[in-house]
Structures are given as structure tokens and as C-alpha cells.
Amino acid sequence: MSISIDLAGGVAVVTGGGSGIGEAIARTLAQAGAAVAVADLSAEAAERVAKQIAADGGRALPVALDIGDRASVETGLAAVRDGLGPVKHLVNNAATWAVKSFADHSAAEIDRVIAITLTGAMTVTQVALPDIVEQRGTIVVISSDSARIGERYMSVYAAAKAGLLGFTKSVAREVGRQGVRVNAIAPGTTNTPGGSGFIEQAGGADKLARAYPLGRIGEPQDIANAALFLTCPLSSWMTGQVLSVSGGFTMV
């Protein structure tokens, strides 16, 4: 049996693709042959990553997308269809958070974290789903290990990410008979620009690394490799699953 990873002919949308984990996923899927829509709130960041993919020989389209605004999602995905074709693979990666105790969260901060991190992923999935069903494609949801074990100063974010796990498992049951696979990744602490505030609050990367059996925190490529696996045919008999990519860390 030969093993190959070839996503050629498929269109992938990566939300939050302009930096960090999303950027690594976008570049990795492009290297595997997918045409990648780099969707990000920052048009400049999306453009930068798309240009890098093109420079490496891939095909990419930058898309300015606010997942908290359904009209923006509908417009953005229409641009993907026009520019690349129907969506086959979706990676729901975009999220937001506030690094502070739950007691210190304002009502507006709570609403925003839920609206972007949880509801936003649902919105993108719902708008993209007809294409994905037609293409018998895949959905990968980036959750968090905090959804499973909790995390100080990230309580609202952890709640939103826990909601994504229920969403993943439920949608997987709904669309499995139509040939669509839906899985989630639960990363541990990962070294990204967006995560720097939490890493600093927790005492720094070196201190955090001591909690992980593998002796380090994650890198964006660690998560991108898992996303590639869940997108490609190597995981063709997996759906409704949560893959912990966390260096062996566990509290339960």
C-alpha cells in the first residue's frame, strides 16, 4: 500500500489564516496541493500569507472575513467560490479571548468571545456546508485543551471552545451519511503571537514547558500537521473525534 497526501483539486478555507496556527495550517494544506482561501479579519495579514503560499508554488486567495458578521461570511465565501471554486475543506480556526479572571470579564467581553469563537465558527460552517456536502469534504474545528481541563484566566474562551466540541460531534452525526467528516483538534499551549499574553501571564514558555511530558510547548506546525491528517484521506474512517495535540499533558 502506498501512502500519499494529495489535496490537489480541493479548495480549503482556513479562518484566522493570517497568523499563528491558522497561517501554519494554510501553508501546510497548500503544500499538500489544496487551493487555499486565507480568511482573516486583517486583509493585510491574509494578503501576506497568500503571497507567501504563491511564492512557494501554491495557489491561494486572501479573503477579508469577519466571522462575527454573517454578511461578511456570506460575501467572503462567495468570493472564494468565484476565485477558487466550491469549498471542500474547512478549518475553523479563528477565535478571540481575554486573558483575565472570569470575575474581571465585562459583559461585552463575554459576548464577544462567544460570538467570535463559538457562534462565528457555526456561522462559517453553516454557510460553507452546502459546498462541503456536495464535495464530500471535511471540517476541522480548532478547539483547545482548555475545553477539556479548564484554564485559569481563560474561562470564557474555554467555555466557547468546549461548545465547539459538542458542535463538532453533533454536526458529524448529521452529515456523516453524506460523506462529510467533522473532527476537532484540542491544542495545548502553543507558541503564537496571539497566545503570548497567556504565556506571559502563566510565567513564560520555559515554566509552561515543564508541565508537558514532551518538555516543550507546542508550535503552530504541530497543530498544522494534525489538521492535515484530519483533512486528508489518511483519516477517512474518523469523524466526530477530538484529537488532543498537547505534548502529553493531562489533568484527568
mmCIF file of N, CA, C and O in Angstrom, residues 3 5 8 20 27 52 66 82 96 100 112 127 129 139 159 174 177 184 189 208 230 242 251:
data_model
loop_
_atom_site.group_PDB
_atom_site.id
_atom_site.type_symbol
_atom_site.label_atom_id
_atom_site.label_comp_id
_atom_site.label_asym_id
_atom_site.label_seq_id
_atom_site.Cartn_x
_atom_site.Cartn_y
_atom_site.Cartn_z
ATOM 1 N N ILE A 3 1.341 5.303 0.505
ATOM 2 C CA ILE A 3 0.740 6.350 1.318
ATOM 3 C C ILE A 3 1.146 7.693 0.746
ATOM 4 O O ILE A 3 2.339 7.976 0.588
ATOM 5 N N ILE A 5 -0.244 12.033 0.544
ATOM 6 C CA ILE A 5 -1.184 13.069 0.936
ATOM 7 C C ILE A 5 -1.279 14.050 -0.220
ATOM 8 O O ILE A 5 -0.330 14.776 -0.503
ATOM 9 N N ALA A 8 -4.812 17.968 -4.045
ATOM 10 C CA ALA A 8 -4.969 18.690 -5.307
ATOM 11 C C ALA A 8 -6.403 18.583 -5.808
ATOM 12 O O ALA A 8 -7.039 17.523 -5.736
ATOM 13 N N GLY A 20 -0.123 32.804 13.131
ATOM 14 C CA GLY A 20 -0.131 31.736 14.121
ATOM 15 C C GLY A 20 -0.509 30.377 13.579
ATOM 16 O O GLY A 20 -0.032 29.937 12.523
ATOM 17 N N ARG A 27 -0.582 27.216 5.039
ATOM 18 C CA ARG A 27 0.629 26.897 4.267
ATOM 19 C C ARG A 27 0.785 25.383 4.093
ATOM 20 O O ARG A 27 1.194 24.905 3.028
ATOM 21 N N GLN A 52 2.885 34.499 0.269
ATOM 22 C CA GLN A 52 3.920 33.526 0.634
ATOM 23 C C GLN A 52 3.605 32.158 0.040
ATOM 24 O O GLN A 52 4.505 31.459 -0.454
ATOM 25 N N ASP A 66 -14.859 38.679 8.556
ATOM 26 C CA ASP A 66 -15.219 38.855 9.960
ATOM 27 C C ASP A 66 -16.230 37.777 10.301
ATOM 28 O O ASP A 66 -17.406 37.877 9.928
ATOM 29 N N ASP A 82 -16.019 32.163 -6.356
ATOM 30 C CA ASP A 82 -15.707 32.823 -7.620
ATOM 31 C C ASP A 82 -14.219 32.720 -7.967
ATOM 32 O O ASP A 82 -13.859 32.549 -9.135
ATOM 33 N N THR A 96 -11.138 34.485 19.509
ATOM 34 C CA THR A 96 -10.650 35.617 20.288
ATOM 35 C C THR A 96 -10.790 35.276 21.759
ATOM 36 O O THR A 96 -11.486 34.323 22.127
ATOM 37 N N LYS A 100 -7.845 37.150 31.506
ATOM 38 C CA LYS A 100 -8.143 37.760 32.804
ATOM 39 C C LYS A 100 -9.055 36.816 33.580
ATOM 40 O O LYS A 100 -9.633 35.881 33.016
ATOM 41 N N ARG A 112 -18.409 38.981 23.172
ATOM 42 C CA ARG A 112 -17.523 38.973 22.006
ATOM 43 C C ARG A 112 -16.798 37.630 21.871
ATOM 44 O O ARG A 112 -16.705 37.079 20.770
ATOM 45 N N VAL A 127 -22.661 28.366 6.380
ATOM 46 C CA VAL A 127 -22.612 28.970 5.049
ATOM 47 C C VAL A 127 -21.835 28.098 4.070
ATOM 48 O O VAL A 127 -22.195 27.976 2.897
ATOM 49 N N LEU A 129 -21.404 24.786 4.349
ATOM 50 C CA LEU A 129 -21.812 23.380 4.375
ATOM 51 C C LEU A 129 -22.397 22.850 3.058
ATOM 52 O O LEU A 129 -22.065 21.714 2.670
ATOM 53 N N ILE A 139 -14.437 18.983 7.621
ATOM 54 C CA ILE A 139 -14.428 20.143 8.501
ATOM 55 C C ILE A 139 -13.525 19.823 9.680
ATOM 56 O O ILE A 139 -13.678 18.778 10.320
ATOM 57 N N ALA A 159 -14.951 27.972 27.770
ATOM 58 C CA ALA A 159 -16.361 27.622 27.609
ATOM 59 C C ALA A 159 -16.760 27.614 26.138
ATOM 60 O O ALA A 159 -17.474 26.713 25.677
ATOM 61 N N GLU A 174 -24.772 14.466 11.903
ATOM 62 C CA GLU A 174 -25.745 14.918 10.916
ATOM 63 C C GLU A 174 -25.293 14.685 9.478
ATOM 64 O O GLU A 174 -26.122 14.395 8.612
ATOM 65 N N ARG A 177 -23.495 10.566 6.849
ATOM 66 C CA ARG A 177 -24.086 9.753 5.781
ATOM 67 C C ARG A 177 -23.940 10.417 4.415
ATOM 68 O O ARG A 177 -24.131 9.773 3.381
ATOM 69 N N ALA A 184 -12.295 17.544 15.469
ATOM 70 C CA ALA A 184 -11.729 18.691 16.179
ATOM 71 C C ALA A 184 -10.309 18.390 16.641
ATOM 72 O O ALA A 184 -9.928 17.236 16.844
ATOM 73 N N THR A 189 -0.972 24.549 25.037
ATOM 74 C CA THR A 189 -0.388 25.881 24.876
ATOM 75 C C THR A 189 0.551 25.892 23.679
ATOM 76 O O THR A 189 1.462 25.067 23.574
ATOM 77 N N LEU A 208 5.961 26.877 31.525
ATOM 78 C CA LEU A 208 4.879 26.053 30.985
ATOM 79 C C LEU A 208 5.394 24.733 30.436
ATOM 80 O O LEU A 208 4.744 23.693 30.580
ATOM 81 N N LEU A 230 -6.310 15.242 9.497
ATOM 82 C CA LEU A 230 -7.769 15.158 9.565
ATOM 83 C C LEU A 230 -8.442 15.620 8.279
ATOM 84 O O LEU A 230 -9.629 15.339 8.059
ATOM 85 N N VAL A 242 -12.065 14.073 18.720
ATOM 86 C CA VAL A 242 -11.276 15.193 19.226
ATOM 87 C C VAL A 242 -9.847 14.709 19.416
ATOM 88 O O VAL A 242 -9.582 13.804 20.210
ATOM 89 N N MET A 251 -4.729 16.392 32.939
ATOM 90 C CA MET A 251 -5.072 16.533 34.353
ATOM 91 C C MET A 251 -6.214 15.611 34.734
ATOM 92 O O MET A 251 -6.650 15.595 35.876
#
